[in-house]
Coordinates of C-alpha atoms and ligand atoms in Angstrom, one line a residue:
Chain A
M1 CA -9.0 24.5 27.1
A2 CA -8.4 20.8 26.8
I3 CA -6.2 19.7 24.0
L4 CA -8.1 16.5 23.5
E5 CA -11.7 16.1 24.5
V6 CA -13.5 12.8 24.0
K7 CA -17.2 12.9 24.8
D8 CA -19.5 9.9 25.2
L9 CA -17.7 7.9 22.5
Q10 CA -19.5 4.8 21.2
A11 CA -17.8 2.7 18.5
G12 CA -17.5 -0.9 17.3
Y13 CA -17.0 -3.2 14.3
G14 CA -20.0 -3.7 12.1
K15 CA -22.9 -4.7 14.4
V16 CA -20.6 -5.5 17.3
D17 CA -20.4 -2.6 19.8
V18 CA -17.2 -2.4 21.7
L19 CA -17.2 1.1 23.4
F20 CA -20.3 2.2 25.3
G21 CA -19.8 5.9 26.0
V22 CA -16.2 6.8 26.9
S23 CA -15.4 10.3 28.0
F24 CA -12.2 12.0 29.1
S25 CA -10.2 15.1 28.5
L26 CA -6.5 15.8 28.3
E27 CA -4.9 19.1 29.1
P28 CA -1.9 20.5 27.1
G29 CA 1.4 19.0 28.2
Q30 CA -0.3 16.3 30.3
S31 CA -0.1 12.5 30.1
L32 CA -3.0 10.2 30.4
G33 CA -2.8 6.4 31.0
I34 CA -5.4 3.9 29.9
V35 CA -5.4 0.4 31.3
G36 CA -7.7 -2.5 31.3
P37 CA -8.0 -6.2 30.6
N38 CA -7.6 -7.8 27.1
G39 CA -10.6 -7.1 24.9
A40 CA -11.7 -4.1 27.0
G41 CA -11.7 -1.9 23.9
K42 CA -8.5 0.1 24.5
S43 CA -7.1 -0.3 21.0
T44 CA -10.6 0.4 19.6
L45 CA -10.7 3.6 21.5
M46 CA -7.3 4.7 20.1
K47 CA -8.4 3.7 16.5
A48 CA -11.6 5.6 16.9
I49 CA -9.8 8.8 18.1
A50 CA -7.3 8.5 15.2
G51 CA -10.1 8.0 12.6
E52 CA -9.4 4.4 11.8
V53 CA -12.7 3.1 13.3
A54 CA -15.9 5.1 12.8
L55 CA -17.8 6.5 15.7
K56 CA -21.3 5.4 16.3
S57 CA -22.0 8.4 18.4
G58 CA -20.2 10.9 20.6
S59 CA -17.4 13.3 19.6
V60 CA -13.7 13.9 19.6
H61 CA -12.3 17.4 19.7
L62 CA -8.7 18.4 19.1
Q63 CA -7.9 21.9 20.4
G64 CA -11.6 22.7 20.3
S65 CA -12.2 21.6 16.7
P66 CA -14.1 18.4 16.0
I67 CA -12.0 15.6 14.4
S68 CA -14.6 12.8 14.6
G69 CA -15.6 11.5 11.2
K70 CA -12.3 12.6 9.6
K71 CA -10.0 10.1 7.8
P72 CA -6.8 9.0 9.6
E73 CA -4.7 10.7 7.0
D74 CA -6.4 14.0 7.8
V75 CA -6.4 13.6 11.6
V76 CA -2.6 13.3 11.6
R77 CA -2.4 16.5 9.6
L78 CA -4.5 18.2 12.3
G79 CA -1.9 17.2 14.9
L80 CA -2.9 13.8 16.4
S81 CA -0.6 10.8 15.8
L82 CA -1.2 7.2 16.8
V83 CA 1.6 4.7 17.4
P84 CA -0.4 1.6 16.8
E85 CA -0.4 -1.6 18.8
G86 CA 2.4 -3.9 17.7
R87 CA 4.4 -0.9 16.4
Q88 CA 3.6 -1.7 12.7
I89 CA 6.9 -0.4 11.3
F90 CA 7.6 -1.2 7.7
G91 CA 10.1 -4.0 8.1
G92 CA 11.1 -4.2 4.5
L93 CA 11.9 -0.4 4.3
T94 CA 14.9 1.2 5.8
V95 CA 14.9 3.2 9.0
T96 CA 15.2 6.4 7.1
E97 CA 12.4 5.5 4.7
N98 CA 10.1 4.8 7.7
L99 CA 10.9 8.3 9.0
M100 CA 10.3 9.8 5.6
L101 CA 6.8 8.2 5.6
G102 CA 6.3 9.8 9.0
L103 CA 6.9 13.2 7.4
T104 CA 3.9 12.7 5.1
G105 CA 1.5 13.8 7.8
R106 CA 3.5 17.0 8.6
R107 CA 1.9 20.3 7.9
D108 CA 5.1 22.4 7.9
K109 CA 7.3 20.7 5.3
A110 CA 9.9 23.5 5.4
S111 CA 11.2 22.3 8.8
S112 CA 11.2 18.6 8.0
K113 CA 15.0 18.5 8.3
Q114 CA 14.9 19.9 11.8
A115 CA 12.2 17.4 12.8
L116 CA 14.4 14.5 11.6
D117 CA 17.4 15.9 13.4
Q118 CA 15.4 16.2 16.6
V119 CA 14.2 12.6 16.7
R120 CA 17.6 11.4 15.7
G121 CA 18.9 13.3 18.7
L122 CA 16.3 11.8 20.9
F123 CA 16.8 8.2 19.6
P124 CA 20.5 8.0 18.4
V125 CA 20.0 4.4 17.2
L126 CA 18.0 5.9 14.2
N127 CA 21.1 7.7 13.2
T128 CA 23.6 4.9 13.6
H129 CA 21.2 2.4 11.9
A130 CA 19.8 4.8 9.3
E131 CA 20.2 2.5 6.3
Y132 CA 19.2 -0.7 8.1
Q133 CA 16.1 -2.5 7.1
A134 CA 13.7 -1.7 9.9
G135 CA 12.8 -5.3 10.3
M136 CA 16.4 -6.0 11.4
L137 CA 16.2 -3.8 14.4
S138 CA 15.6 -5.2 17.9
G139 CA 12.1 -4.9 19.4
G140 CA 13.2 -1.9 21.5
Q141 CA 14.8 -0.2 18.6
Q142 CA 11.6 -0.8 16.5
Q143 CA 9.5 0.8 19.2
Q144 CA 11.8 3.8 19.2
L145 CA 11.5 4.0 15.4
A146 CA 7.7 3.8 15.7
I147 CA 7.6 6.6 18.2
A148 CA 10.0 8.7 16.2
R149 CA 8.0 8.1 13.0
A150 CA 4.9 9.5 14.7
L151 CA 6.8 12.4 16.2
V152 CA 8.2 13.8 13.0
A153 CA 4.7 14.7 12.0
D154 CA 4.9 17.2 14.9
P155 CA 1.8 16.0 16.8
K156 CA 0.2 18.0 19.5
V157 CA -1.2 14.8 20.9
L158 CA 0.6 11.5 20.7
L159 CA -1.4 8.2 21.3
L160 CA 0.7 5.1 22.1
D161 CA -1.0 1.7 22.1
E162 CA 1.0 -0.6 24.3
P163 CA 4.5 0.7 23.7
S164 CA 5.9 -1.8 26.2
L165 CA 4.6 -4.8 24.3
G166 CA 7.2 -7.5 24.0
L167 CA 10.0 -5.4 25.5
A168 CA 12.4 -6.3 28.3
P169 CA 11.9 -4.4 31.6
T170 CA 15.0 -2.3 31.2
V171 CA 14.1 -1.4 27.7
I172 CA 10.6 -0.4 28.8
M173 CA 12.2 2.0 31.3
D174 CA 14.2 3.5 28.5
V175 CA 11.1 4.0 26.4
F176 CA 9.2 5.6 29.3
S177 CA 12.1 8.0 30.0
K178 CA 12.0 9.1 26.4
L179 CA 8.3 9.7 26.7
K180 CA 9.0 12.0 29.7
E181 CA 11.4 14.0 27.4
I182 CA 8.7 14.1 24.7
I183 CA 6.1 15.4 27.1
A184 CA 8.6 18.0 28.4
L185 CA 9.0 19.2 24.8
G186 CA 5.3 20.1 24.8
T187 CA 3.5 17.1 23.4
S188 CA 0.5 15.7 25.2
V189 CA 0.5 11.9 25.5
V190 CA -2.0 9.1 25.9
I191 CA -0.5 5.7 26.8
V192 CA -2.4 2.4 26.6
E193 CA -0.8 -0.2 28.8
Q194 CA -1.3 -3.7 30.2
R195 CA 1.2 -2.9 32.9
A196 CA -1.1 -0.9 35.2
H197 CA 1.6 -0.1 37.8
L198 CA 3.9 1.4 35.4
V199 CA 1.5 3.7 33.7
T200 CA -0.4 4.7 36.8
A201 CA 2.8 5.8 38.4
F202 CA 3.8 7.6 35.2
A203 CA 0.8 9.5 34.0
E204 CA -1.0 12.4 35.7
K205 CA -4.2 10.3 35.6
T206 CA -5.1 6.9 34.4
L207 CA -8.4 5.5 33.2
I208 CA -9.4 2.0 33.8
I209 CA -11.5 0.6 30.9
R210 CA -13.4 -2.5 31.2
A211 CA -16.1 -3.8 28.9
G212 CA -16.1 -0.7 26.8
K213 CA -16.6 1.8 29.7
V214 CA -14.4 3.9 32.0
Q215 CA -14.7 2.1 35.3
A216 CA -12.4 4.3 37.4
T217 CA -9.8 7.0 37.3
L218 CA -6.6 6.6 39.2
T219 CA -3.8 9.0 40.2
P220 CA -0.1 8.2 40.8
E221 CA -1.0 7.9 44.5
D222 CA -3.2 4.9 43.7
A223 CA -0.3 3.1 42.1
K224 CA 1.1 2.5 45.6
D225 CA -2.1 0.9 46.8
E226 CA -2.0 -2.6 45.4
V227 CA -5.4 -3.5 46.7
A228 CA -7.2 -0.5 45.2
L229 CA -5.4 -1.0 41.9
R230 CA -6.5 -4.7 41.7
R231 CA -10.0 -3.9 42.6
A232 CA -10.3 -1.2 40.0
Y233 CA -8.7 -3.3 37.4
F234 CA -10.6 -6.5 37.8
G235 CA -13.8 -5.1 39.3
A236 CA -15.4 -5.5 42.7
G237 CA -14.8 -8.8 44.4
A238 CA -11.2 -9.2 43.2
Chain B
M1 CA 19.1 -14.9 -33.0
Q2 CA 15.9 -13.1 -34.2
A3 CA 14.0 -15.7 -32.1
I4 CA 15.8 -14.7 -29.0
L5 CA 15.2 -11.0 -29.7
D6 CA 11.6 -11.8 -30.4
A7 CA 11.3 -13.7 -27.1
I8 CA 12.9 -10.9 -25.2
S9 CA 10.6 -8.3 -26.7
L10 CA 7.5 -10.4 -26.1
G11 CA 8.8 -11.1 -22.5
G12 CA 9.2 -7.3 -22.0
T13 CA 5.7 -6.6 -23.3
Y14 CA 4.3 -9.1 -20.8
A15 CA 6.4 -7.7 -18.1
L16 CA 4.8 -4.2 -18.7
A17 CA 1.3 -5.7 -18.6
A18 CA 2.2 -7.6 -15.3
L19 CA 3.6 -4.4 -13.8
G20 CA 0.4 -2.5 -14.4
L21 CA -1.6 -5.3 -12.8
G22 CA 0.8 -5.6 -9.9
L23 CA 0.8 -1.9 -9.2
V24 CA -3.0 -1.9 -8.6
F25 CA -2.9 -5.2 -6.8
G26 CA -0.3 -3.8 -4.4
V27 CA -2.4 -0.9 -3.2
M28 CA -5.9 -2.4 -3.4
R29 CA -5.5 -6.2 -3.3
L30 CA -7.5 -6.1 -6.5
V31 CA -6.8 -8.3 -9.6
N32 CA -8.0 -5.8 -12.2
F33 CA -9.3 -7.8 -15.1
A34 CA -10.3 -4.6 -16.7
H35 CA -6.6 -3.9 -17.3
A36 CA -7.2 -5.7 -20.6
E37 CA -9.7 -3.0 -21.7
L38 CA -7.1 -0.3 -20.9
I39 CA -4.8 -2.0 -23.3
T40 CA -7.6 -2.4 -25.8
I41 CA -8.7 1.3 -25.6
S42 CA -5.1 2.4 -26.2
A43 CA -4.9 0.3 -29.3
Y44 CA -8.2 1.7 -30.6
V45 CA -7.1 5.2 -29.9
M46 CA -3.9 4.6 -31.8
V47 CA -5.8 3.1 -34.8
V48 CA -8.3 5.9 -34.8
T49 CA -5.7 8.7 -34.6
N50 CA -3.3 7.0 -36.9
D51 CA -3.2 10.1 -39.2
L52 CA -1.6 12.2 -36.4
P53 CA 2.1 12.0 -35.7
L54 CA 3.0 8.8 -33.9
L55 CA 4.0 10.6 -30.7
I56 CA 0.8 12.6 -30.5
S57 CA -1.2 9.5 -31.2
F58 CA 0.6 7.6 -28.5
L59 CA 0.2 10.4 -25.9
L60 CA -3.5 10.5 -26.7
A61 CA -3.7 6.8 -26.1
S62 CA -1.9 7.1 -22.8
L63 CA -4.1 10.0 -21.7
V64 CA -7.3 8.1 -22.6
A65 CA -6.1 4.9 -20.9
A66 CA -5.0 6.8 -17.7
L67 CA -8.4 8.7 -17.6
L68 CA -10.3 5.5 -18.1
A69 CA -8.3 3.8 -15.3
I70 CA -9.1 6.6 -12.9
L71 CA -12.7 6.7 -14.0
T72 CA -13.1 3.0 -13.2
E73 CA -11.5 3.6 -9.8
L74 CA -13.8 6.6 -9.0
A75 CA -17.0 5.1 -10.4
I76 CA -16.7 1.5 -9.3
Y77 CA -13.8 0.3 -7.2
R78 CA -13.8 3.2 -4.7
R79 CA -17.4 2.4 -3.8
L80 CA -16.6 -1.3 -3.2
R81 CA -13.5 -0.7 -1.2
G82 CA -13.6 -2.7 2.0
T83 CA -16.2 -5.1 0.8
G84 CA -13.6 -7.9 0.4
P85 CA -11.5 -9.3 -2.4
A86 CA -14.2 -11.6 -3.8
I87 CA -16.6 -8.8 -4.6
M88 CA -13.8 -6.6 -6.0
L89 CA -12.8 -9.5 -8.3
I90 CA -16.3 -10.1 -9.5
A91 CA -16.7 -6.4 -10.1
S92 CA -13.5 -6.3 -12.2
F93 CA -14.8 -9.2 -14.3
G94 CA -18.1 -7.4 -14.8
L95 CA -16.3 -4.1 -15.6
S96 CA -14.1 -5.9 -18.1
V97 CA -17.1 -7.5 -19.9
G98 CA -19.0 -4.2 -19.7
L99 CA -16.2 -2.3 -21.3
Q100 CA -15.9 -4.9 -24.1
K101 CA -19.6 -4.4 -24.9
S102 CA -19.1 -0.6 -24.9
Y103 CA -16.2 -0.9 -27.3
E104 CA -18.4 -3.1 -29.5
L105 CA -21.1 -0.3 -29.6
I106 CA -18.5 2.4 -30.2
F107 CA -16.1 0.7 -32.6
G108 CA -18.1 -2.2 -33.9
A109 CA -17.6 -5.9 -33.3
L110 CA -15.4 -6.3 -36.3
P111 CA -11.7 -5.5 -36.0
R112 CA -10.6 -1.9 -36.7
S113 CA -7.3 -1.7 -38.3
A114 CA -4.6 0.8 -39.4
A115 CA -1.0 0.4 -40.1
V116 CA 0.5 2.0 -37.0
A117 CA 4.1 2.9 -37.4
P118 CA 4.6 0.9 -40.5
W119 CA 8.3 1.6 -40.6
M120 CA 8.6 -0.7 -37.5
T121 CA 7.6 -3.8 -39.4
G122 CA 10.7 -3.5 -41.6
S123 CA 13.9 -5.3 -40.8
F124 CA 17.6 -4.6 -40.9
E125 CA 20.9 -6.5 -41.0
F126 CA 23.4 -6.4 -38.3
A127 CA 26.6 -8.6 -38.1
G128 CA 25.2 -10.8 -40.8
L129 CA 21.9 -11.4 -38.9
N130 CA 18.4 -10.1 -39.7
F131 CA 16.4 -8.3 -37.1
T132 CA 12.9 -6.7 -37.2
I133 CA 12.9 -3.1 -36.2
S134 CA 9.8 -3.6 -34.1
S135 CA 11.3 -6.1 -31.7
L136 CA 14.3 -3.8 -31.2
V137 CA 12.1 -0.8 -30.5
T138 CA 10.0 -2.9 -28.2
V139 CA 13.0 -3.9 -26.2
A140 CA 14.2 -0.3 -26.1
I141 CA 10.7 0.9 -24.9
T142 CA 10.5 -1.8 -22.3
I143 CA 13.9 -1.1 -20.9
A144 CA 13.2 2.6 -20.7
I145 CA 9.9 2.1 -19.0
L146 CA 11.3 -0.5 -16.5
L147 CA 14.1 2.0 -15.6
A148 CA 11.6 4.8 -15.2
M149 CA 9.3 2.6 -13.0
G150 CA 12.3 1.5 -11.0
Y151 CA 13.2 5.1 -10.4
L152 CA 9.6 6.0 -9.5
V153 CA 9.2 3.2 -7.1
E154 CA 12.6 3.3 -5.4
R155 CA 13.5 6.9 -5.4
T156 CA 10.4 9.1 -5.2
T157 CA 8.0 10.0 -2.4
L158 CA 5.1 8.5 -4.5
G159 CA 7.1 5.3 -4.8
L160 CA 7.8 5.1 -1.1
Q161 CA 4.1 5.6 -0.4
L162 CA 3.2 2.9 -2.9
R163 CA 5.6 0.5 -1.3
A164 CA 4.4 1.3 2.2
A165 CA 0.7 1.0 1.2
A166 CA 1.3 -2.3 -0.5
T167 CA 2.6 -3.8 2.7
D168 CA 0.3 -2.0 5.2
F169 CA -2.2 0.5 4.0
K170 CA -3.8 1.1 7.4
T171 CA -0.5 2.2 9.0
A172 CA 0.4 4.2 5.9
R173 CA -2.8 6.2 6.3
L174 CA -2.1 6.7 10.0
L175 CA 1.1 8.4 8.9
G176 CA -0.8 10.7 6.5
V177 CA -0.7 8.8 3.2
R178 CA -3.8 10.0 1.3
S179 CA -5.5 6.8 0.3
N180 CA -7.7 8.1 -2.5
R181 CA -4.9 10.1 -4.1
L182 CA -2.4 7.2 -3.9
I183 CA -4.8 4.6 -5.4
G184 CA -5.8 7.1 -8.1
S185 CA -2.1 7.5 -9.0
A186 CA -1.6 3.7 -9.1
F187 CA -4.5 3.4 -11.5
A188 CA -3.3 6.3 -13.7
I189 CA 0.2 4.7 -13.9
S190 CA -1.3 1.3 -14.7
G191 CA -3.2 3.0 -17.5
I192 CA 0.0 4.5 -18.9
L193 CA 1.7 1.2 -18.7
A194 CA -1.3 -0.4 -20.5
S195 CA -1.0 2.2 -23.3
A196 CA 2.6 1.2 -23.9
V197 CA 1.5 -2.4 -24.2
G198 CA -1.3 -1.4 -26.5
F199 CA 1.1 0.4 -28.7
I200 CA 3.5 -2.5 -28.9
L201 CA 0.8 -4.9 -29.7
V202 CA -1.0 -2.8 -32.3
V203 CA 2.2 -2.5 -34.3
E204 CA 2.5 -6.2 -34.5
N205 CA -1.1 -6.9 -34.9
P206 CA -3.1 -4.0 -36.3
Q207 CA -6.5 -5.8 -36.1
V208 CA -8.1 -4.3 -33.0
D209 CA -11.3 -5.9 -31.7
P210 CA -13.1 -5.5 -28.3
M211 CA -11.1 -8.5 -26.9
F212 CA -7.8 -7.2 -28.1
G213 CA -6.1 -6.9 -24.6
L214 CA -7.6 -10.0 -23.1
N215 CA -5.0 -12.6 -24.0
I216 CA -2.0 -10.8 -22.8
T217 CA -3.7 -9.8 -19.6
I218 CA -4.6 -13.3 -18.6
L219 CA -1.1 -14.5 -19.4
A220 CA 0.4 -11.6 -17.5
L221 CA -1.7 -12.8 -14.5
V222 CA -0.2 -16.2 -14.9
G223 CA 3.2 -14.4 -14.9
I224 CA 2.3 -12.6 -11.7
V225 CA 1.4 -15.8 -10.0
I226 CA 4.8 -17.3 -11.0
G227 CA 6.8 -14.2 -10.0
G228 CA 5.1 -13.7 -6.8
I229 CA 2.2 -11.3 -6.4
S230 CA 3.7 -9.5 -3.4
S231 CA 6.4 -7.6 -5.3
L232 CA 6.5 -5.5 -8.4
R233 CA 9.8 -6.9 -9.3
G234 CA 8.4 -10.4 -9.0
A235 CA 5.4 -9.5 -11.1
A236 CA 7.6 -8.0 -13.9
L237 CA 9.9 -10.9 -13.9
G238 CA 7.1 -13.5 -14.0
G239 CA 5.5 -11.6 -16.9
F240 CA 8.8 -11.6 -18.7
I241 CA 9.2 -15.4 -18.2
V242 CA 5.8 -16.1 -19.5
G243 CA 6.2 -14.0 -22.6
F244 CA 9.7 -15.3 -23.2
I245 CA 8.7 -19.0 -22.9
L246 CA 5.6 -18.5 -25.1
S247 CA 7.6 -16.8 -27.8
I248 CA 10.3 -19.5 -27.8
L249 CA 7.7 -22.3 -27.8
N250 CA 5.9 -20.6 -30.7
T251 CA 9.1 -20.5 -32.7
F252 CA 10.3 -24.0 -32.1
L253 CA 7.2 -26.0 -31.8
G254 CA 6.4 -25.5 -35.5
N255 CA 3.2 -27.3 -36.3
A256 CA 2.8 -28.4 -32.7
R257 CA 2.4 -24.7 -31.6
V258 CA -1.2 -25.4 -30.6
Y259 CA 0.3 -27.1 -27.6
A260 CA 2.3 -24.0 -26.6
Y261 CA -0.2 -23.1 -23.8
S262 CA -0.1 -26.7 -22.5
Y263 CA 3.7 -26.5 -22.1
L264 CA 3.5 -23.1 -20.6
F265 CA 1.0 -24.1 -18.0
L266 CA 3.1 -27.2 -17.3
A267 CA 6.0 -24.9 -16.6
V268 CA 3.9 -22.8 -14.3
V269 CA 2.8 -25.8 -12.3
I270 CA 6.4 -27.0 -11.9
I271 CA 7.6 -23.5 -10.8
L272 CA 4.7 -23.3 -8.3
L273 CA 5.5 -26.7 -6.9
V274 CA 9.0 -25.7 -6.2
R275 CA 8.2 -22.2 -5.0
P276 CA 4.6 -21.9 -4.0
G277 CA 4.8 -18.2 -3.3
G278 CA 6.5 -17.3 -6.6
I279 CA 10.1 -17.0 -7.7
L280 CA 11.0 -13.9 -5.7
S281 CA 8.9 -14.7 -2.6
K282 CA 10.3 -14.7 0.9
R283 CA 8.7 -16.6 3.7
N284 CA 7.5 -13.5 5.5
E285 CA 6.0 -12.0 2.4
M286 CA 4.0 -15.2 1.8
E287 CA 2.3 -15.0 5.2
R288 CA 0.8 -11.7 4.3
V289 CA -1.0 -12.9 1.2
Ligands
ATP301 N1 -11.1 -5.6 13.5 C1 -12.0 -6.1 14.4 N2 -13.2 -6.6 14.0 C2 -14.1 -7.1 14.8 N3 -13.9 -7.1 16.1 C3 -12.8 -6.6 16.6 C4 -11.8 -6.0 15.8 N4 -10.8 -5.6 16.6 C5 -11.1 -5.9 17.8 N5 -12.4 -6.4 17.9 C6 -13.1 -6.8 19.1 O1 -13.3 -5.6 19.9 C7 -13.1 -5.9 21.2 C8 -12.1 -4.9 21.8 O2 -10.8 -5.1 21.2 P1 -9.6 -4.2 21.4 O3 -8.5 -4.6 20.5 O4 -10.0 -2.8 21.4 O5 -9.2 -4.6 22.9 P2 -8.0 -4.1 23.8 O6 -8.5 -3.5 25.0 O7 -7.0 -3.3 22.9 O8 -7.3 -5.5 24.1 P3 -5.8 -5.9 24.2 O9 -5.4 -5.6 25.6 O10 -5.8 -7.4 24.0 O11 -5.0 -5.2 23.2 C9 -12.7 -7.4 21.3 O12 -13.8 -8.1 21.8 C10 -12.3 -7.7 19.9 O13 -12.6 -9.1 19.7
MG302 MG1 -5.2 -3.5 22.3

């Protein structure tokens, strides 16, 4: 059974429609990439799945149970976490306080300590800089914090909206190798990216979204084919 | 000396009022004018239950104010959430006036009065100087409440959630912070803070009418603007400064005390010219507001 199943999802802001029927499914332990030009609706899709933007129609199922229509604070408790675009860490709070907030959405509070230890093992900087104001961290460190903060809630599905935003290429490689570890630990991952090559090579399959619709699905094979990638990304004629 | 103690005690009272307002503003971006009516209802409850032991009477006032605060959240503000700050502001104005009218129906338009804690109006001598008991008790209560609030905000999970929600409620919710529960808690605490203010005021001025809490609320708002609306510490400090200045002006202006407000607002204008975001503002915090 798919761990995350999105069916014919339509959503937008007020009267403005942004997504016009997006469908996909994610198997347990898999990774899914989502690419597309600016304004395609990628972030809106993430917010709709996480409960921040209301669905106009369609459905979202997590492990077979519907989560569409639920509030974000309830969705996270059911096992789906979103690392939002721009990281959105609390810059005025310490690294540890940010992680404590991440625990809010955890169902099993008894093992909170292990969860903290686990992410500190995965991202040692969170240990060495525990009492730093999060706003003082570098961009890459902040991204690690944002991912760790979502992970301590023990999600079955982790959504990441442009984790590479504003990061240097070597730092991006670091982040992606951490994501590999996270997937290996049993979390299914959806990654929204501007950098189509990167994510297409990384994920088992990658959706191309344009104008609120899934235009094509790519496999890591396609990442090698520059022309096919461009065509899918920019539409026919590119 | 008594003038300084008076000024500190009035400053503390205003700080408590500003803190209650700042707490709700933090989580909802709402300037809750009806905070005045929370103060007023506490004073009414204390007058009406004056025959009971003081502590019981005060606890009842706190309970009623906290419940009323939660009720206004549930019945009015929750429905308007997401409609934008202007509509919320107008609603809080309307609610404030509506509650005043209700008080008039329930308690009458004329002031209700009772000598609440009459022992506090006495004075005592210390080191050759005369002090009123009430100002000393007020200072003690204020310090105790500020310490308790400091602990709550800085050291507890609820406080962490309040701080997070005040900077970015959307992200806080994504992490699992339950919005309704958190906002309800902020309102309840603001009600309890209002009851402390109501108690302090009613000891000094036992004439409670439907507009009892209005003056201090408006001046506390001025204080919040001075201190910087983006932090509770700033709000409390701003409230304190306004109360302190006002008390000093009232003491030293003598017959010219009718001009106290003019001088106060002049001071406000000067402070805002020097620090437009408030005394404790940082650049990055200003951008948010
Ligand atoms: N809060 C909002 N209110 C109204 N319209 C919005 C809002 N957020 C996004 N939009 C609109 O929805 C459309 C899709 O935006 P979205 O952020 O989902 O795109 P995106 O694919 O994530 O783009 P990017 O690659 O730039 O992050 C855009 O046209 C945008 O203007
Ligand atoms: Mg986006």
